[in-house]
Amino acid sequence: MQQFVFRGDGCSKNVYQGYRTETLVRFLKARDGSVSKAHKMLVDCLNWRIDNEIDQILAKPIVPTDFYRGVRDTQLVGMSGYTREGLPVVAVGVGLSTYDKASIHYYIQSHIQMNEYRDRIILPSASKKFGRYIGTCVKVLDMTGLKLSALNQIKVVRPLLQERTKKKVQVLSGSGKDELLKIMDYASLPHFCKREGSGSSKHGRNGTNDNCFSFDHAFHQQLYDYTKQQALALEAVAPSKEGSVHVTLPEPDPDDAKIAETIESTFHRMGEKNGICQSFHEIKINGD
């Protein structure tokens, strides 16, 4: 009988974060309950982390600060708050991200850093606060800017997805605010869901920056400060090197790849026929 065994080193600890059973269940669900496939996925994940020094990536801030600000301005991802059940709310500006201020290596590095910060800091803190394991998040995708005027024809895409995947994806019309307020408070809404008319809220009610994509937003400030602190701690042991981190990308999760491929290809095909989408739409993805 096959068994999962986590090693006791830092690499595996950064994967399971004190929740061994729940982490194993997550890998099993990702491979539809197949123990052999889940085992291979886990081993591949650990090897990828070792080969690419992922455990040290939060100690490698992207510098200088102004350069990193350019990365943030063109890779529109951020965290706006939490659902009432404690799940982090991650926002993604799909259509307006341009990725044109740095090499692809910096964007990959930034993407992995946000994921690692979520998995190592955000999710464990949420689990502790709510007294139960929280290992997933809600993603809200802003489709503004894509050629998706036929977005309401999402029914063309849904039949292409597995039933388990279909349940994760909801298409919300307008700003999506009314639907999202059923699971989160107003303060946790992504800034683009708070728009009134054609405007966009930049500052919150208390004067803080409300744009969760912005480098000045609290989430990105906390993440960047954390990477700098970790770099200082690591530098005391070994000098750090500046420059982007070159990471070999692992094989994507089939579920996630299927979501991306079917939605992107179908939407772009629709967009080519109908022109650029003028109305505002959101897609909400619930993780397992």
mmCIF file with all atom_site columns, N, CA, C and O in Angstrom, residues 80-120:
data_model
loop_
_atom_site.group_PDB
_atom_site.id
_atom_site.type_symbol
_atom_site.label_atom_id
_atom_site.label_alt_id
_atom_site.label_comp_id
_atom_site.label_asym_id
_atom_site.label_entity_id
_atom_site.label_seq_id
_atom_site.pdbx_PDB_ins_code
_atom_site.Cartn_x
_atom_site.Cartn_y
_atom_site.Cartn_z
_atom_site.occupancy
_atom_site.B_iso_or_equiv
_atom_site.pdbx_formal_charge
_atom_site.auth_seq_id
_atom_site.auth_comp_id
_atom_site.auth_asym_id
_atom_site.auth_atom_id
_atom_site.pdbx_PDB_model_num
ATOM 1   N N  . SER A 1 80  ? -7.612  41.893 -1.559  1.00 0.00 ? 80  SER A N  1
ATOM 2   C CA . SER A 1 80  ? -8.456  42.995 -1.095  1.00 0.00 ? 80  SER A CA 1
ATOM 3   C C  . SER A 1 80  ? -9.047  42.777 0.286   1.00 0.00 ? 80  SER A C  1
ATOM 4   O O  . SER A 1 80  ? -9.553  43.718 0.902   1.00 0.00 ? 80  SER A O  1
ATOM 5   N N  . GLY A 1 81  ? -9.018  41.538 0.785   1.00 0.00 ? 81  GLY A N  1
ATOM 6   C CA . GLY A 1 81  ? -9.592  41.281 2.107   1.00 0.00 ? 81  GLY A CA 1
ATOM 7   C C  . GLY A 1 81  ? -9.925  39.815 2.282   1.00 0.00 ? 81  GLY A C  1
ATOM 8   O O  . GLY A 1 81  ? -9.254  38.947 1.713   1.00 0.00 ? 81  GLY A O  1
ATOM 9   N N  . TYR A 1 82  ? -10.972 39.550 3.064   1.00 0.00 ? 82  TYR A N  1
ATOM 10  C CA . TYR A 1 82  ? -11.369 38.174 3.360   1.00 0.00 ? 82  TYR A CA 1
ATOM 11  C C  . TYR A 1 82  ? -12.884 38.017 3.224   1.00 0.00 ? 82  TYR A C  1
ATOM 12  O O  . TYR A 1 82  ? -13.636 38.981 3.416   1.00 0.00 ? 82  TYR A O  1
ATOM 13  N N  . THR A 1 83  ? -13.313 36.793 2.908   1.00 0.00 ? 83  THR A N  1
ATOM 14  C CA . THR A 1 83  ? -14.742 36.500 2.955   1.00 0.00 ? 83  THR A CA 1
ATOM 15  C C  . THR A 1 83  ? -15.139 36.366 4.425   1.00 0.00 ? 83  THR A C  1
ATOM 16  O O  . THR A 1 83  ? -14.293 36.330 5.318   1.00 0.00 ? 83  THR A O  1
ATOM 17  N N  . ARG A 1 84  ? -16.434 36.274 4.684   1.00 0.00 ? 84  ARG A N  1
ATOM 18  C CA . ARG A 1 84  ? -16.886 36.132 6.070   1.00 0.00 ? 84  ARG A CA 1
ATOM 19  C C  . ARG A 1 84  ? -16.466 34.798 6.667   1.00 0.00 ? 84  ARG A C  1
ATOM 20  O O  . ARG A 1 84  ? -16.435 34.645 7.884   1.00 0.00 ? 84  ARG A O  1
ATOM 21  N N  . GLU A 1 85  ? -16.129 33.829 5.814   1.00 0.00 ? 85  GLU A N  1
ATOM 22  C CA . GLU A 1 85  ? -15.662 32.534 6.293   1.00 0.00 ? 85  GLU A CA 1
ATOM 23  C C  . GLU A 1 85  ? -14.149 32.496 6.467   1.00 0.00 ? 85  GLU A C  1
ATOM 24  O O  . GLU A 1 85  ? -13.582 31.476 6.844   1.00 0.00 ? 85  GLU A O  1
ATOM 25  N N  . GLY A 1 86  ? -13.482 33.621 6.165   1.00 0.00 ? 86  GLY A N  1
ATOM 26  C CA . GLY A 1 86  ? -12.050 33.703 6.385   1.00 0.00 ? 86  GLY A CA 1
ATOM 27  C C  . GLY A 1 86  ? -11.180 33.415 5.184   1.00 0.00 ? 86  GLY A C  1
ATOM 28  O O  . GLY A 1 86  ? -9.960  33.377 5.299   1.00 0.00 ? 86  GLY A O  1
ATOM 29  N N  . LEU A 1 87  ? -11.792 33.211 3.999   1.00 0.00 ? 87  LEU A N  1
ATOM 30  C CA . LEU A 1 87  ? -10.989 32.947 2.799   1.00 0.00 ? 87  LEU A CA 1
ATOM 31  C C  . LEU A 1 87  ? -10.435 34.248 2.236   1.00 0.00 ? 87  LEU A C  1
ATOM 32  O O  . LEU A 1 87  ? -11.176 35.225 2.073   1.00 0.00 ? 87  LEU A O  1
ATOM 33  N N  . PRO A 1 88  ? -9.139  34.301 1.937   1.00 0.00 ? 88  PRO A N  1
ATOM 34  C CA . PRO A 1 88  ? -8.567  35.502 1.320   1.00 0.00 ? 88  PRO A CA 1
ATOM 35  C C  . PRO A 1 88  ? -9.234  35.785 -0.023  1.00 0.00 ? 88  PRO A C  1
ATOM 36  O O  . PRO A 1 88  ? -9.567  34.863 -0.771  1.00 0.00 ? 88  PRO A O  1
ATOM 37  N N  . VAL A 1 89  ? -9.422  37.056 -0.331  1.00 0.00 ? 89  VAL A N  1
ATOM 38  C CA . VAL A 1 89  ? -10.007 37.477 -1.602  1.00 0.00 ? 89  VAL A CA 1
ATOM 39  C C  . VAL A 1 89  ? -8.886  38.021 -2.479  1.00 0.00 ? 89  VAL A C  1
ATOM 40  O O  . VAL A 1 89  ? -8.293  39.060 -2.182  1.00 0.00 ? 89  VAL A O  1
ATOM 41  N N  . VAL A 1 90  ? -8.564  37.291 -3.527  1.00 0.00 ? 90  VAL A N  1
ATOM 42  C CA . VAL A 1 90  ? -7.498  37.675 -4.448  1.00 0.00 ? 90  VAL A CA 1
ATOM 43  C C  . VAL A 1 90  ? -8.114  38.236 -5.720  1.00 0.00 ? 90  VAL A C  1
ATOM 44  O O  . VAL A 1 90  ? -8.998  37.620 -6.322  1.00 0.00 ? 90  VAL A O  1
ATOM 45  N N  . ALA A 1 91  ? -7.677  39.412 -6.115  1.00 0.00 ? 91  ALA A N  1
ATOM 46  C CA . ALA A 1 91  ? -8.196  40.070 -7.314  1.00 0.00 ? 91  ALA A CA 1
ATOM 47  C C  . ALA A 1 91  ? -7.155  40.041 -8.420  1.00 0.00 ? 91  ALA A C  1
ATOM 48  O O  . ALA A 1 91  ? -5.953  40.191 -8.162  1.00 0.00 ? 91  ALA A O  1
ATOM 49  N N  . VAL A 1 92  ? -7.613  39.838 -9.656  1.00 0.00 ? 92  VAL A N  1
ATOM 50  C CA . VAL A 1 92  ? -6.715  39.775 -10.808 1.00 0.00 ? 92  VAL A CA 1
ATOM 51  C C  . VAL A 1 92  ? -7.277  40.634 -11.931 1.00 0.00 ? 92  VAL A C  1
ATOM 52  O O  . VAL A 1 92  ? -8.420  40.456 -12.347 1.00 0.00 ? 92  VAL A O  1
ATOM 53  N N  . GLY A 1 93  ? -6.474  41.569 -12.420 1.00 0.00 ? 93  GLY A N  1
ATOM 54  C CA . GLY A 1 93  ? -6.867  42.401 -13.557 1.00 0.00 ? 93  GLY A CA 1
ATOM 55  C C  . GLY A 1 93  ? -6.430  41.739 -14.844 1.00 0.00 ? 93  GLY A C  1
ATOM 56  O O  . GLY A 1 93  ? -5.362  42.050 -15.380 1.00 0.00 ? 93  GLY A O  1
ATOM 57  N N  . VAL A 1 94  ? -7.251  40.833 -15.341 1.00 0.00 ? 94  VAL A N  1
ATOM 58  C CA . VAL A 1 94  ? -6.866  40.000 -16.479 1.00 0.00 ? 94  VAL A CA 1
ATOM 59  C C  . VAL A 1 94  ? -6.638  40.826 -17.744 1.00 0.00 ? 94  VAL A C  1
ATOM 60  O O  . VAL A 1 94  ? -5.630  40.670 -18.441 1.00 0.00 ? 94  VAL A O  1
ATOM 61  N N  . GLY A 1 95  ? -7.567  41.708 -18.043 1.00 0.00 ? 95  GLY A N  1
ATOM 62  C CA . GLY A 1 95  ? -7.517  42.396 -19.325 1.00 0.00 ? 95  GLY A CA 1
ATOM 63  C C  . GLY A 1 95  ? -6.568  43.574 -19.398 1.00 0.00 ? 95  GLY A C  1
ATOM 64  O O  . GLY A 1 95  ? -6.127  43.955 -20.484 1.00 0.00 ? 95  GLY A O  1
ATOM 65  N N  . LEU A 1 96  ? -6.236  44.175 -18.256 1.00 0.00 ? 96  LEU A N  1
ATOM 66  C CA . LEU A 1 96  ? -5.436  45.399 -18.261 1.00 0.00 ? 96  LEU A CA 1
ATOM 67  C C  . LEU A 1 96  ? -3.980  45.186 -17.847 1.00 0.00 ? 96  LEU A C  1
ATOM 68  O O  . LEU A 1 96  ? -3.200  46.127 -17.811 1.00 0.00 ? 96  LEU A O  1
ATOM 69  N N  . SER A 1 97  ? -3.611  43.946 -17.530 1.00 0.00 ? 97  SER A N  1
ATOM 70  C CA . SER A 1 97  ? -2.205  43.651 -17.236 1.00 0.00 ? 97  SER A CA 1
ATOM 71  C C  . SER A 1 97  ? -1.417  43.643 -18.544 1.00 0.00 ? 97  SER A C  1
ATOM 72  O O  . SER A 1 97  ? -1.788  42.958 -19.497 1.00 0.00 ? 97  SER A O  1
ATOM 73  N N  . THR A 1 98  ? -0.324  44.400 -18.587 1.00 0.00 ? 98  THR A N  1
ATOM 74  C CA . THR A 1 98  ? 0.434   44.541 -19.837 1.00 0.00 ? 98  THR A CA 1
ATOM 75  C C  . THR A 1 98  ? 1.781   43.821 -19.827 1.00 0.00 ? 98  THR A C  1
ATOM 76  O O  . THR A 1 98  ? 2.328   43.500 -20.885 1.00 0.00 ? 98  THR A O  1
ATOM 77  N N  . TYR A 1 99  ? 2.335   43.578 -18.663 1.00 0.00 ? 99  TYR A N  1
ATOM 78  C CA . TYR A 1 99  ? 3.600   42.847 -18.524 1.00 0.00 ? 99  TYR A CA 1
ATOM 79  C C  . TYR A 1 99  ? 4.689   43.414 -19.434 1.00 0.00 ? 99  TYR A C  1
ATOM 80  O O  . TYR A 1 99  ? 5.422   42.670 -20.082 1.00 0.00 ? 99  TYR A O  1
ATOM 81  N N  . ASP A 1 100 ? 4.807   44.725 -19.459 1.00 0.00 ? 100 ASP A N  1
ATOM 82  C CA . ASP A 1 100 ? 5.743   45.352 -20.390 1.00 0.00 ? 100 ASP A CA 1
ATOM 83  C C  . ASP A 1 100 ? 6.787   46.251 -19.720 1.00 0.00 ? 100 ASP A C  1
ATOM 84  O O  . ASP A 1 100 ? 7.431   47.055 -20.385 1.00 0.00 ? 100 ASP A O  1
ATOM 85  N N  . LYS A 1 101 ? 6.972   46.121 -18.424 1.00 0.00 ? 101 LYS A N  1
ATOM 86  C CA . LYS A 1 101 ? 7.937   46.962 -17.716 1.00 0.00 ? 101 LYS A CA 1
ATOM 87  C C  . LYS A 1 101 ? 9.155   46.192 -17.211 1.00 0.00 ? 101 LYS A C  1
ATOM 88  O O  . LYS A 1 101 ? 10.051  46.768 -16.598 1.00 0.00 ? 101 LYS A O  1
ATOM 89  N N  . ALA A 1 102 ? 9.185   44.883 -17.456 1.00 0.00 ? 102 ALA A N  1
ATOM 90  C CA . ALA A 1 102 ? 10.308  44.066 -16.982 1.00 0.00 ? 102 ALA A CA 1
ATOM 91  C C  . ALA A 1 102 ? 10.353  42.782 -17.787 1.00 0.00 ? 102 ALA A C  1
ATOM 92  O O  . ALA A 1 102 ? 9.437   42.483 -18.558 1.00 0.00 ? 102 ALA A O  1
ATOM 93  N N  . SER A 1 103 ? 11.409  42.016 -17.594 1.00 0.00 ? 103 SER A N  1
ATOM 94  C CA . SER A 1 103 ? 11.500  40.719 -18.256 1.00 0.00 ? 103 SER A CA 1
ATOM 95  C C  . SER A 1 103 ? 10.519  39.747 -17.610 1.00 0.00 ? 103 SER A C  1
ATOM 96  O O  . SER A 1 103 ? 10.080  39.941 -16.472 1.00 0.00 ? 103 SER A O  1
ATOM 97  N N  . ILE A 1 104 ? 10.203  38.682 -18.323 1.00 0.00 ? 104 ILE A N  1
ATOM 98  C CA . ILE A 1 104 ? 9.241   37.710 -17.831 1.00 0.00 ? 104 ILE A CA 1
ATOM 99  C C  . ILE A 1 104 ? 9.688   37.090 -16.516 1.00 0.00 ? 104 ILE A C  1
ATOM 100 O O  . ILE A 1 104 ? 8.855   36.711 -15.671 1.00 0.00 ? 104 ILE A O  1
ATOM 101 N N  . HIS A 1 105 ? 11.006  37.016 -16.292 1.00 0.00 ? 105 HIS A N  1
ATOM 102 C CA . HIS A 1 105 ? 11.515  36.401 -15.071 1.00 0.00 ? 105 HIS A CA 1
ATOM 103 C C  . HIS A 1 105 ? 11.077  37.163 -13.826 1.00 0.00 ? 105 HIS A C  1
ATOM 104 O O  . HIS A 1 105 ? 10.772  36.565 -12.789 1.00 0.00 ? 105 HIS A O  1
ATOM 105 N N  . TYR A 1 106 ? 11.018  38.501 -13.916 1.00 0.00 ? 106 TYR A N  1
ATOM 106 C CA . TYR A 1 106 ? 10.571  39.289 -12.771 1.00 0.00 ? 106 TYR A CA 1
ATOM 107 C C  . TYR A 1 106 ? 9.092   39.078 -12.498 1.00 0.00 ? 106 TYR A C  1
ATOM 108 O O  . TYR A 1 106 ? 8.665   39.034 -11.333 1.00 0.00 ? 106 TYR A O  1
ATOM 109 N N  . TYR A 1 107 ? 8.294   38.946 -13.543 1.00 0.00 ? 107 TYR A N  1
ATOM 110 C CA . TYR A 1 107 ? 6.862   38.718 -13.356 1.00 0.00 ? 107 TYR A CA 1
ATOM 111 C C  . TYR A 1 107 ? 6.614   37.343 -12.740 1.00 0.00 ? 107 TYR A C  1
ATOM 112 O O  . TYR A 1 107 ? 5.732   37.182 -11.884 1.00 0.00 ? 107 TYR A O  1
ATOM 113 N N  . ILE A 1 108 ? 7.375   36.350 -13.167 1.00 0.00 ? 108 ILE A N  1
ATOM 114 C CA . ILE A 1 108 ? 7.245   35.014 -12.585 1.00 0.00 ? 108 ILE A CA 1
ATOM 115 C C  . ILE A 1 108 ? 7.672   35.041 -11.123 1.00 0.00 ? 108 ILE A C  1
ATOM 116 O O  . ILE A 1 108 ? 7.014   34.472 -10.249 1.00 0.00 ? 108 ILE A O  1
ATOM 117 N N  . GLN A 1 109 ? 8.786   35.715 -10.858 1.00 0.00 ? 109 GLN A N  1
ATOM 118 C CA . GLN A 1 109 ? 9.262   35.831 -9.484  1.00 0.00 ? 109 GLN A CA 1
ATOM 119 C C  . GLN A 1 109 ? 8.216   36.499 -8.602  1.00 0.00 ? 109 GLN A C  1
ATOM 120 O O  . GLN A 1 109 ? 7.918   36.021 -7.495  1.00 0.00 ? 109 GLN A O  1
ATOM 121 N N  . SER A 1 110 ? 7.654   37.591 -9.079  1.00 0.00 ? 110 SER A N  1
ATOM 122 C CA . SER A 1 110 ? 6.631   38.302 -8.312  1.00 0.00 ? 110 SER A CA 1
ATOM 123 C C  . SER A 1 110 ? 5.399   37.436 -8.077  1.00 0.00 ? 110 SER A C  1
ATOM 124 O O  . SER A 1 110 ? 4.825   37.418 -6.977  1.00 0.00 ? 110 SER A O  1
ATOM 125 N N  . HIS A 1 111 ? 4.987   36.698 -9.101  1.00 0.00 ? 111 HIS A N  1
ATOM 126 C CA . HIS A 1 111 ? 3.817   35.831 -8.985  1.00 0.00 ? 111 HIS A CA 1
ATOM 127 C C  . HIS A 1 111 ? 4.042   34.749 -7.925  1.00 0.00 ? 111 HIS A C  1
ATOM 128 O O  . HIS A 1 111 ? 3.167   34.511 -7.074  1.00 0.00 ? 111 HIS A O  1
ATOM 129 N N  . ILE A 1 112 ? 5.212   34.129 -7.954  1.00 0.00 ? 112 ILE A N  1
ATOM 130 C CA . ILE A 1 112 ? 5.511   33.072 -6.979  1.00 0.00 ? 112 ILE A CA 1
ATOM 131 C C  . ILE A 1 112 ? 5.618   33.654 -5.576  1.00 0.00 ? 112 ILE A C  1
ATOM 132 O O  . ILE A 1 112 ? 5.162   33.053 -4.600  1.00 0.00 ? 112 ILE A O  1
ATOM 133 N N  . GLN A 1 113 ? 6.197   34.848 -5.461  1.00 0.00 ? 113 GLN A N  1
ATOM 134 C CA . GLN A 1 113 ? 6.308   35.479 -4.142  1.00 0.00 ? 113 GLN A CA 1
ATOM 135 C C  . GLN A 1 113 ? 4.933   35.738 -3.536  1.00 0.00 ? 113 GLN A C  1
ATOM 136 O O  . GLN A 1 113 ? 4.716   35.487 -2.340  1.00 0.00 ? 113 GLN A O  1
ATOM 137 N N  . MET A 1 114 ? 3.992   36.207 -4.336  1.00 0.00 ? 114 MET A N  1
ATOM 138 C CA . MET A 1 114 ? 2.639   36.438 -3.820  1.00 0.00 ? 114 MET A CA 1
ATOM 139 C C  . MET A 1 114 ? 1.992   35.135 -3.389  1.00 0.00 ? 114 MET A C  1
ATOM 140 O O  . MET A 1 114 ? 1.332   35.066 -2.344  1.00 0.00 ? 114 MET A O  1
ATOM 141 N N  . ASN A 1 115 ? 2.189   34.083 -4.183  1.00 0.00 ? 115 ASN A N  1
ATOM 142 C CA . ASN A 1 115 ? 1.622   32.782 -3.822  1.00 0.00 ? 115 ASN A CA 1
ATOM 143 C C  . ASN A 1 115 ? 2.254   32.224 -2.541  1.00 0.00 ? 115 ASN A C  1
ATOM 144 O O  . ASN A 1 115 ? 1.566   31.676 -1.675  1.00 0.00 ? 115 ASN A O  1
ATOM 145 N N  . GLU A 1 116 ? 3.574   32.361 -2.428  1.00 0.00 ? 116 GLU A N  1
ATOM 146 C CA . GLU A 1 116 ? 4.262   31.852 -1.247  1.00 0.00 ? 116 GLU A CA 1
ATOM 147 C C  . GLU A 1 116 ? 3.872   32.642 0.004   1.00 0.00 ? 116 GLU A C  1
ATOM 148 O O  . GLU A 1 116 ? 3.690   32.065 1.083   1.00 0.00 ? 116 GLU A O  1
ATOM 149 N N  . TYR A 1 117 ? 3.741   33.951 -0.140  1.00 0.00 ? 117 TYR A N  1
ATOM 150 C CA . TYR A 1 117 ? 3.327   34.780 0.997   1.00 0.00 ? 117 TYR A CA 1
ATOM 151 C C  . TYR A 1 117 ? 1.915   34.409 1.428   1.00 0.00 ? 117 TYR A C  1
ATOM 152 O O  . TYR A 1 117 ? 1.617   34.337 2.621   1.00 0.00 ? 117 TYR A O  1
ATOM 153 N N  . ARG A 1 118 ? 1.054   34.164 0.452   1.00 0.00 ? 118 ARG A N  1
ATOM 154 C CA . ARG A 1 118 ? -0.314  33.712 0.761   1.00 0.00 ? 118 ARG A CA 1
ATOM 155 C C  . ARG A 1 118 ? -0.282  32.388 1.520   1.00 0.00 ? 118 ARG A C  1
ATOM 156 O O  . ARG A 1 118 ? -0.939  32.240 2.554   1.00 0.00 ? 118 ARG A O  1
ATOM 157 N N  . ASP A 1 119 ? 0.513   31.426 1.006   1.00 0.00 ? 119 ASP A N  1
ATOM 158 C CA . ASP A 1 119 ? 0.515   30.082 1.581   1.00 0.00 ? 119 ASP A CA 1
ATOM 159 C C  . ASP A 1 119 ? 1.239   30.008 2.922   1.00 0.00 ? 119 ASP A C  1
ATOM 160 O O  . ASP A 1 119 ? 0.850   29.232 3.799   1.00 0.00 ? 119 ASP A O  1
ATOM 161 N N  . ARG A 1 120 ? 2.303   30.798 3.075   1.00 0.00 ? 120 ARG A N  1
ATOM 162 C CA . ARG A 1 120 ? 3.108   30.712 4.305   1.00 0.00 ? 120 ARG A CA 1
ATOM 163 C C  . ARG A 1 120 ? 2.632   31.662 5.401   1.00 0.00 ? 120 ARG A C  1
ATOM 164 O O  . ARG A 1 120 ? 2.803   31.366 6.593   1.00 0.00 ? 120 ARG A O  1
#
